[in-house]
Tab-separated table of C-alpha atoms in Angstrom:
chain	number	residue	atom	x	y	z
A	126	MET	CA	-1.614	13.060	-1.954
A	127	ALA	CA	-3.241	9.834	-0.843
A	128	ARG	CA	-3.163	9.406	2.956
A	129	ILE	CA	-1.474	5.987	3.173
A	130	ARG	CA	-1.565	4.467	6.593
A	131	PRO	CA	1.919	5.377	8.208
A	132	GLU	CA	2.972	1.850	9.062
A	133	ILE	CA	2.223	0.923	5.443
A	134	ASP	CA	4.055	3.848	3.969
A	135	SER	CA	7.044	2.919	5.994
A	136	LEU	CA	7.161	-0.657	4.955
A	137	THR	CA	10.108	-1.993	2.929
A	138	PRO	CA	8.220	-3.757	0.083
A	139	TYR	CA	8.892	-7.519	-0.610
A	140	GLU	CA	12.026	-7.751	-2.869
A	141	GLY	CA	11.523	-10.365	-5.709
A	142	GLY	CA	14.947	-9.997	-6.953
A	143	ALA	CA	16.333	-9.060	-10.321
A	144	THR	CA	15.005	-10.730	-13.419
A	145	ILE	CA	16.986	-12.637	-16.194
A	146	ASP	CA	16.038	-9.819	-18.590
A	147	GLU	CA	17.014	-7.060	-16.314
A	148	ILE	CA	20.456	-8.473	-15.527
A	149	ALA	CA	21.095	-9.246	-19.346
A	150	ARG	CA	20.249	-5.589	-20.297
A	151	ARG	CA	22.269	-3.985	-17.146
A	152	TYR	CA	25.449	-5.994	-17.700
A	153	GLY	CA	25.263	-7.149	-21.360
A	154	VAL	CA	25.526	-10.765	-20.338
A	155	GLU	CA	23.598	-13.163	-22.499
A	156	ASP	CA	24.028	-16.536	-20.466
A	157	ILE	CA	22.190	-15.734	-17.134
A	158	VAL	CA	22.056	-18.190	-14.140
A	159	LYS	CA	19.337	-17.299	-11.850
A	160	LEU	CA	19.699	-18.866	-8.517
A	161	GLY	CA	18.067	-16.162	-6.299
A	162	ALA	CA	14.311	-17.009	-6.044
A	163	ASN	CA	14.188	-20.734	-5.307
A	164	GLU	CA	12.299	-21.497	-8.311
A	165	ASN	CA	12.382	-24.821	-10.039
A	166	PRO	CA	14.954	-24.482	-12.732
A	167	LEU	CA	13.038	-26.906	-15.028
A	168	PRO	CA	9.767	-25.906	-17.029
A	169	PRO	CA	6.485	-27.455	-16.195
A	170	PHE	CA	5.799	-31.033	-17.362
A	171	PRO	CA	5.006	-31.195	-21.095
A	172	GLU	CA	1.486	-32.585	-20.365
A	173	VAL	CA	1.001	-29.434	-18.052
A	174	GLN	CA	2.030	-27.223	-20.976
A	175	GLU	CA	-0.260	-28.931	-23.283
A	176	ALA	CA	-3.308	-28.717	-20.850
A	177	LEU	CA	-2.556	-24.998	-20.449
A	178	VAL	CA	-2.912	-24.491	-24.313
A	179	ALA	CA	-6.140	-26.278	-24.404
A	180	ALA	CA	-7.528	-24.314	-21.442
A	181	ALA	CA	-6.682	-20.888	-22.739
A	182	ALA	CA	-9.644	-20.507	-24.866
A	183	GLY	CA	-11.765	-20.561	-21.570
A	184	ILE	CA	-10.091	-17.575	-19.904
A	185	ASN	CA	-13.068	-15.222	-20.887
A	186	ARG	CA	-14.967	-17.031	-18.138
A	187	TYR	CA	-14.273	-16.653	-14.337
A	188	PRO	CA	-12.496	-19.443	-12.699
A	189	ASP	CA	-14.198	-22.056	-10.430
A	190	HIS	CA	-14.255	-20.206	-7.101
A	191	GLY	CA	-14.071	-23.577	-5.226
A	192	ALA	CA	-11.419	-25.201	-7.443
A	193	VAL	CA	-13.508	-28.191	-7.100
A	194	ARG	CA	-11.668	-30.486	-9.708
A	195	LEU	CA	-8.185	-29.656	-8.156
A	196	ALA	CA	-9.532	-30.225	-4.433
A	197	GLU	CA	-10.633	-33.696	-5.487
A	198	SER	CA	-7.339	-34.666	-6.963
A	199	LEU	CA	-5.068	-33.034	-4.397
A	200	ALA	CA	-7.326	-34.549	-1.646
A	201	ASP	CA	-6.113	-38.034	-2.697
A	202	THR	CA	-2.416	-36.879	-2.918
A	203	VAL	CA	-2.287	-35.379	0.606
A	204	GLY	CA	-4.669	-37.672	2.266
A	205	VAL	CA	-7.441	-35.456	3.366
A	206	ALA	CA	-10.975	-34.757	2.429
A	207	PRO	CA	-11.605	-32.003	-0.175
A	208	ASP	CA	-13.140	-29.734	2.334
A	209	HIS	CA	-9.916	-29.715	4.233
A	210	LEU	CA	-8.355	-27.697	1.350
A	211	TRP	CA	-8.323	-23.900	0.615
A	212	PHE	CA	-6.587	-22.463	-2.439
A	213	GLY	CA	-4.750	-19.150	-2.973
A	214	ALA	CA	-2.510	-17.251	-5.376
A	215	GLY	CA	0.459	-19.216	-3.977
A	216	SER	CA	0.895	-20.125	-0.400
A	217	SER	CA	2.087	-16.468	0.274
A	218	GLU	CA	-1.250	-15.145	-0.568
A	219	LEU	CA	-2.828	-17.504	1.899
A	220	LEU	CA	-0.343	-16.538	4.549
A	221	THR	CA	-1.275	-12.949	3.976
A	222	THR	CA	-4.892	-13.478	4.131
A	223	THR	CA	-4.613	-15.489	7.351
A	224	ALA	CA	-2.798	-12.743	8.964
A	225	ILE	CA	-5.388	-10.278	8.049
A	226	ALA	CA	-8.226	-12.548	9.214
A	227	LEU	CA	-6.488	-12.910	12.559
A	228	GLY	CA	-4.855	-9.475	12.982
A	229	GLY	CA	-5.971	-6.144	14.303
A	230	ARG	CA	-4.918	-3.716	16.866
A	231	GLY	CA	-4.009	-5.195	20.218
A	232	ARG	CA	-3.030	-8.593	18.556
A	233	SER	CA	0.334	-10.030	17.940
A	234	CYS	CA	1.984	-12.592	15.414
A	235	VAL	CA	5.007	-14.544	16.519
A	236	TYR	CA	7.570	-15.972	14.125
A	237	PRO	CA	11.334	-17.113	13.980
A	238	TRP	CA	13.731	-14.743	12.515
A	239	PRO	CA	15.295	-14.850	9.912
A	240	SER	CA	12.492	-16.601	8.181
A	241	PHE	CA	10.130	-15.915	5.185
A	242	SER	CA	10.259	-12.177	4.569
A	243	MET	CA	6.544	-11.891	3.999
A	244	TYR	CA	5.925	-12.546	7.764
A	245	PRO	CA	6.734	-9.101	8.972
A	246	ILE	CA	5.027	-7.542	5.990
A	247	ASN	CA	1.747	-9.679	6.754
A	248	SER	CA	1.944	-8.409	10.392
A	249	THR	CA	2.047	-4.787	9.272
A	250	LEU	CA	-0.795	-5.306	6.569
A	251	ALA	CA	-2.875	-6.912	9.465
A	252	ASN	CA	-2.147	-4.109	11.821
A	253	ALA	CA	-0.762	-6.626	14.367
A	254	GLU	CA	2.447	-6.380	16.260
A	255	SER	CA	5.313	-8.646	15.100
A	256	VAL	CA	7.099	-10.690	17.813
A	257	THR	CA	10.292	-12.048	16.421
A	258	VAL	CA	12.350	-14.906	17.884
A	259	PRO	CA	15.934	-15.500	16.794
A	260	LEU	CA	17.144	-18.752	15.356
A	261	ASP	CA	19.327	-21.060	17.507
A	262	GLU	CA	23.066	-21.485	17.160
A	263	THR	CA	22.487	-24.217	14.156
A	264	HIS	CA	20.428	-21.572	12.172
A	265	GLY	CA	17.289	-23.788	13.170
A	266	VAL	CA	13.922	-22.622	14.726
A	267	ASP	CA	14.174	-22.461	18.500
A	268	LEU	CA	10.685	-23.918	19.427
A	269	ASP	CA	11.230	-23.356	23.185
A	270	ALA	CA	11.941	-19.780	22.492
A	271	LEU	CA	9.005	-19.629	20.098
A	272	LEU	CA	6.621	-21.063	22.659
A	273	ALA	CA	7.853	-18.530	25.302
A	274	ALA	CA	7.274	-15.584	22.978
A	275	ILE	CA	3.625	-16.446	22.715
A	276	ARG	CA	1.412	-13.921	24.615
A	277	ASP	CA	-2.196	-13.653	25.777
A	278	ASP	CA	-2.729	-11.426	22.608
A	279	THR	CA	-1.010	-13.800	20.060
A	280	THR	CA	-3.457	-15.032	17.494
A	281	LEU	CA	-0.973	-16.268	14.858
A	282	VAL	CA	2.273	-18.120	14.878
A	283	TYR	CA	4.244	-18.908	11.559
A	284	LEU	CA	6.441	-21.841	11.490
A	285	CYS	CA	8.424	-22.224	8.447
A	286	ASN	CA	9.612	-25.865	7.831
A	287	PRO	CA	12.136	-26.068	6.109
A	288	ASN	CA	12.930	-22.641	7.223
A	289	ASN	CA	13.545	-20.170	4.448
A	290	PRO	CA	16.275	-18.794	4.085
A	291	THR	CA	18.232	-21.300	6.241
A	292	GLY	CA	16.951	-24.609	5.065
A	293	THR	CA	16.929	-25.979	8.421
A	294	TYR	CA	14.253	-28.556	9.406
A	295	LEU	CA	12.240	-29.674	12.321
A	296	PRO	CA	10.801	-33.320	12.598
A	297	LEU	CA	7.156	-33.782	12.990
A	298	SER	CA	7.579	-35.166	16.607
A	299	GLU	CA	9.033	-31.800	17.761
A	300	ILE	CA	6.288	-29.789	15.884
A	301	GLN	CA	3.719	-31.899	17.509
A	302	ALA	CA	5.197	-31.363	20.980
A	303	PHE	CA	5.063	-27.745	20.372
A	304	VAL	CA	1.582	-27.319	19.274
A	305	ASP	CA	0.536	-29.403	22.159
A	306	GLN	CA	1.524	-26.542	24.306
A	307	VAL	CA	0.076	-23.568	22.194
A	308	PRO	CA	-3.198	-22.163	23.483
A	309	ASP	CA	-6.313	-23.109	21.532
A	310	GLY	CA	-6.904	-19.555	20.472
A	311	THR	CA	-3.611	-19.126	18.678
A	312	LEU	CA	-3.452	-20.472	15.169
A	313	VAL	CA	-0.213	-22.249	14.188
A	314	VAL	CA	0.527	-22.078	10.397
A	315	VAL	CA	3.187	-24.639	9.427
A	316	ASP	CA	4.567	-22.960	6.307
A	317	GLU	CA	5.757	-25.996	4.141
A	318	ALA	CA	6.386	-24.315	0.866
A	319	TYR	CA	9.514	-26.520	0.484
A	320	GLY	CA	8.072	-29.654	2.049
A	321	GLU	CA	8.369	-31.766	-0.994
A	322	TYR	CA	12.066	-31.340	-1.049
A	323	VAL	CA	12.693	-32.747	2.491
A	324	ALA	CA	15.035	-35.701	2.389
A	325	ALA	CA	15.250	-36.411	6.173
A	326	GLU	CA	14.292	-39.865	7.195
A	327	ASP	CA	11.525	-38.437	9.482
A	328	ARG	CA	10.110	-36.527	6.536
A	329	PRO	CA	6.378	-36.642	7.241
A	330	SER	CA	4.372	-33.332	6.848
A	331	ALA	CA	2.512	-31.760	9.547
A	332	ILE	CA	-0.656	-32.216	7.458
A	333	PRO	CA	-1.968	-35.077	9.744
A	334	LEU	CA	-2.007	-32.384	12.682
A	335	THR	CA	-4.385	-30.182	10.900
A	336	VAL	CA	-7.022	-33.025	10.899
A	337	GLU	CA	-6.772	-33.365	14.657
A	338	ARG	CA	-6.534	-29.709	15.612
A	339	PRO	CA	-8.645	-26.621	14.670
A	340	ASN	CA	-5.707	-24.302	15.574
A	341	VAL	CA	-3.088	-25.854	13.132
A	342	THR	CA	-3.066	-25.384	9.382
A	343	VAL	CA	-0.330	-26.257	6.677
A	344	ALA	CA	0.359	-24.171	3.808
A	345	ARG	CA	1.928	-25.655	0.584
A	346	THR	CA	2.611	-24.503	-2.834
A	347	PHE	CA	2.864	-25.712	-6.538
A	348	SER	CA	5.485	-23.005	-7.244
A	349	LYS	CA	8.515	-24.841	-6.203
A	350	ILE	CA	8.864	-28.565	-7.042
A	351	TYR	CA	5.924	-28.576	-9.531
A	352	GLY	CA	7.371	-25.608	-11.430
A	353	LEU	CA	4.309	-23.446	-11.504
A	354	ALA	CA	5.430	-20.232	-9.801
A	355	GLY	CA	4.259	-17.992	-12.749
A	356	LEU	CA	0.786	-19.209	-12.248
A	357	ARG	CA	0.554	-18.395	-8.530
A	358	ILE	CA	-1.304	-21.304	-6.967
A	359	GLY	CA	-0.969	-22.694	-3.500
A	360	TYR	CA	-3.127	-24.440	-0.851
A	361	MET	CA	-3.766	-24.629	2.825
A	362	VAL	CA	-4.906	-27.644	4.647
A	363	GLY	CA	-6.846	-27.377	7.812
A	364	ARG	CA	-10.153	-28.185	9.558
A	365	PRO	CA	-13.154	-27.182	7.444
A	366	GLU	CA	-14.565	-24.854	10.114
A	367	THR	CA	-11.019	-22.966	10.354
A	368	LEU	CA	-10.577	-22.519	6.582
A	369	ARG	CA	-14.138	-21.322	6.253
A	370	SER	CA	-13.574	-18.525	8.785
A	371	LEU	CA	-10.229	-17.648	7.147
A	372	ARG	CA	-11.427	-17.629	3.758
A	373	LYS	CA	-13.860	-14.851	4.548
A	374	ALA	CA	-10.847	-12.464	4.315
A	375	GLN	CA	-9.980	-13.574	0.755
A	376	ILE	CA	-10.926	-11.628	-2.361
A	377	PRO	CA	-13.050	-13.697	-4.875
A	378	TYR	CA	-11.549	-15.602	-7.880
A	379	VAL	CA	-8.013	-15.252	-6.574
A	380	VAL	CA	-7.021	-18.688	-8.197
A	381	ASN	CA	-6.983	-18.384	-11.977
A	382	SER	CA	-8.412	-21.009	-14.129
A	383	LEU	CA	-5.154	-21.825	-15.890
A	384	GLY	CA	-3.384	-22.260	-12.402
A	385	GLN	CA	-6.039	-24.771	-11.535
A	386	VAL	CA	-5.769	-26.855	-14.679
A	387	ALA	CA	-1.884	-26.911	-14.392
A	388	ALA	CA	-1.970	-28.057	-10.867
A	389	THR	CA	-4.551	-30.707	-11.442
A	390	THR	CA	-2.591	-32.015	-14.384
A	391	ALA	CA	0.799	-31.934	-12.629
A	392	LEU	CA	-0.535	-34.159	-9.745
A	393	ARG	CA	-0.906	-36.879	-12.257
A	394	PHE	CA	2.918	-37.411	-12.329
A	395	PRO	CA	4.344	-38.228	-9.080
A	396	GLU	CA	7.307	-40.037	-10.600
A	397	ARG	CA	8.224	-36.821	-12.325
A	398	VAL	CA	8.302	-35.145	-9.025
A	399	ARG	CA	10.535	-37.838	-7.605
A	400	GLU	CA	12.920	-37.237	-10.565
A	401	ARG	CA	13.071	-33.492	-9.731
A	402	PHE	CA	13.442	-34.353	-5.983
A	403	ASP	CA	16.575	-36.515	-6.937
A	404	MET	CA	18.050	-33.812	-9.143
A	405	ASN	CA	17.640	-31.275	-6.292
A	406	ARG	CA	19.403	-33.664	-3.669
A	407	ALA	CA	22.262	-34.116	-6.198
A	408	GLY	CA	22.491	-30.357	-6.626
A	409	VAL	CA	22.484	-29.779	-2.920
A	410	ALA	CA	25.294	-32.434	-2.303
A	411	TYR	CA	27.426	-30.651	-5.174
A	412	VAL	CA	26.928	-27.175	-3.879
A	413	GLU	CA	27.351	-28.054	-0.153
A	414	ALA	CA	30.597	-29.906	-0.939
A	415	ALA	CA	31.907	-27.038	-2.978
A	416	PHE	CA	31.343	-24.673	0.003
A	417	GLY	CA	32.937	-27.320	2.261
A	418	GLU	CA	36.119	-27.653	0.175
A	419	ARG	CA	36.589	-23.894	0.096
A	420	GLY	CA	36.123	-23.517	3.779
A	421	ILE	CA	32.713	-21.418	3.302
A	422	GLU	CA	30.454	-21.599	6.247
A	423	PHE	CA	26.804	-23.047	5.314
A	424	ALA	CA	23.842	-24.748	6.929
A	425	HIS	CA	22.965	-28.330	5.731
A	426	THR	CA	19.659	-27.728	3.880
A	427	GLN	CA	16.481	-29.820	3.479
A	428	ALA	CA	15.104	-27.524	0.749
A	429	ASN	CA	16.127	-26.339	-2.747
A	430	TYR	CA	18.571	-23.636	-1.502
A	431	VAL	CA	21.722	-23.298	0.591
A	432	TRP	CA	22.196	-20.726	3.355
A	433	THR	CA	25.788	-19.633	3.373
A	434	ARG	CA	28.112	-17.119	4.990
A	435	LEU	CA	30.341	-15.402	2.584
A	436	GLY	CA	31.627	-12.874	5.124
A	437	PRO	CA	31.793	-9.094	5.359
A	438	GLY	CA	32.401	-9.044	1.667
A	439	THR	CA	28.925	-10.635	0.934
A	440	ARG	CA	27.285	-7.875	-1.037
A	441	PRO	CA	30.372	-7.051	-3.176
A	442	ILE	CA	30.681	-10.739	-4.067
A	443	ILE	CA	27.105	-10.937	-4.937
A	444	GLN	CA	27.428	-7.850	-7.142
A	445	ALA	CA	30.498	-9.318	-8.846
A	446	LEU	CA	28.634	-12.425	-9.411
A	447	LEU	CA	25.689	-10.490	-11.009
A	448	GLU	CA	28.158	-8.768	-13.363
A	449	ARG	CA	29.065	-12.234	-14.575
A	450	GLY	CA	25.574	-13.298	-15.029
A	451	THR	CA	24.865	-15.305	-11.887
A	452	ILE	CA	22.145	-14.377	-9.660
A	453	ILE	CA	22.075	-15.362	-5.888
A	454	ARG	CA	20.031	-13.647	-3.074
A	455	PRO	CA	21.658	-11.491	-0.398
A	456	VAL	CA	20.027	-11.878	3.079
A	457	SER	CA	22.365	-9.813	5.286
A	458	ASP	CA	25.819	-8.157	4.969
A	459	GLU	CA	27.371	-11.717	5.716
A	460	TRP	CA	24.964	-14.218	4.573
A	461	ALA	CA	23.457	-15.233	1.259
A	462	ARG	CA	20.818	-17.854	-0.011
A	463	VAL	CA	21.853	-19.877	-3.182
A	464	SER	CA	19.048	-21.624	-5.018
A	465	ILE	CA	19.881	-24.981	-6.407
A	466	GLY	CA	19.668	-25.093	-10.196
A	467	THR	CA	20.397	-27.614	-12.983
A	468	PRO	CA	23.816	-29.441	-12.842
A	469	ARG	CA	25.028	-27.040	-15.561
A	470	GLU	CA	23.883	-23.895	-13.440
A	471	ASN	CA	25.349	-25.396	-10.186
A	472	ARG	CA	28.818	-25.740	-11.818
A	473	ARG	CA	28.503	-22.392	-13.415
A	474	PHE	CA	27.761	-20.859	-9.911
A	475	VAL	CA	30.837	-22.527	-8.419
A	476	ALA	CA	33.034	-21.465	-11.136
A	477	ASP	CA	31.884	-17.852	-11.102
A	478	LEU	CA	32.249	-17.895	-7.358
A	479	ASP	CA	35.888	-19.172	-7.679
A	480	ALA	CA	36.690	-16.490	-9.985
A	481	VAL	CA	35.139	-13.768	-7.910
A	482	LEU	CA	36.835	-14.976	-4.663
A	483	ALA	CA	40.221	-15.104	-6.616
A	484	THR	CA	39.896	-11.433	-7.685
A	485	SER	CA	38.705	-10.526	-4.148
A	486	GLU	CA	41.992	-12.058	-2.629
A	487	ALA	CA	44.115	-10.412	-5.286
A	488	CYS	CA	42.712	-7.004	-4.365
A	489	ARG	CA	43.486	-7.303	-0.745
């Protein structure tokens, strides 16, 4: 028997959630609405699909290790030089690699909780201690408490904005005031996986801070608003010297050639991205209104999901929804996260929720 590290052996693996095919087989339902993984419900742009077909003939070759063409295209979009960009297999892979580069025995990683479920896994992989900081009463990140939790041995702070799973958001001015007080030897990773969905008036990214400070990076992804989750491609923005050091912990050729082609092509259509942003905001308004009309507690979101309290019956409710073919994500015994889908999918979720709640009431 392999002698796995005890702390790894005791890990609860990341739960990606049930697939559409799995739910269809399990419950015999043909029309599945998947609102549990924060995916874009729309397929990649047609031009992206065409580019992928054309690029498929070249996958007998290793991909460009530096993703040079993508870096040049993305640099114009985010307003930094290409050497301020580092690519990975989704932003989650970059978060993990960063943790490994900065971790080790006698070091700690600080992050709010609940937040992205990879943070505690990353700390364990990196052999570092997790220091968790509860959210405030509005389900937002408590920056004062987060700052107070930083210790002399803290090498990494994760700051998810908007926060996953709550969708709450911190303005740039508050993040800047926070990083002003963080020790130079502690890296702050602002996880903006859902940054393109932010609708707040003060919606600027923390990317400008990465140009000024070697201890601040921003992680983003093409998995969400660009609809490329299956190709696993994300990026981190930071000072070149910071990224060069972090990249030493990354395995080679982690960003596949098709992902690079798809991302480069998708960047050519900012107007399509805006259309998807608008569709998501309409979906958010619809789902939040539905919760409000039914007296169901929720947190206003700046992302493509809504954090909601379905109460002590949350898990039975989610199970009943599954049996009807609607997938949402349980987070605790009382809270769940509902991804925003197409208008039809959002209506289907609300209709199924009403049916399940009516049955639950009748059984009391």
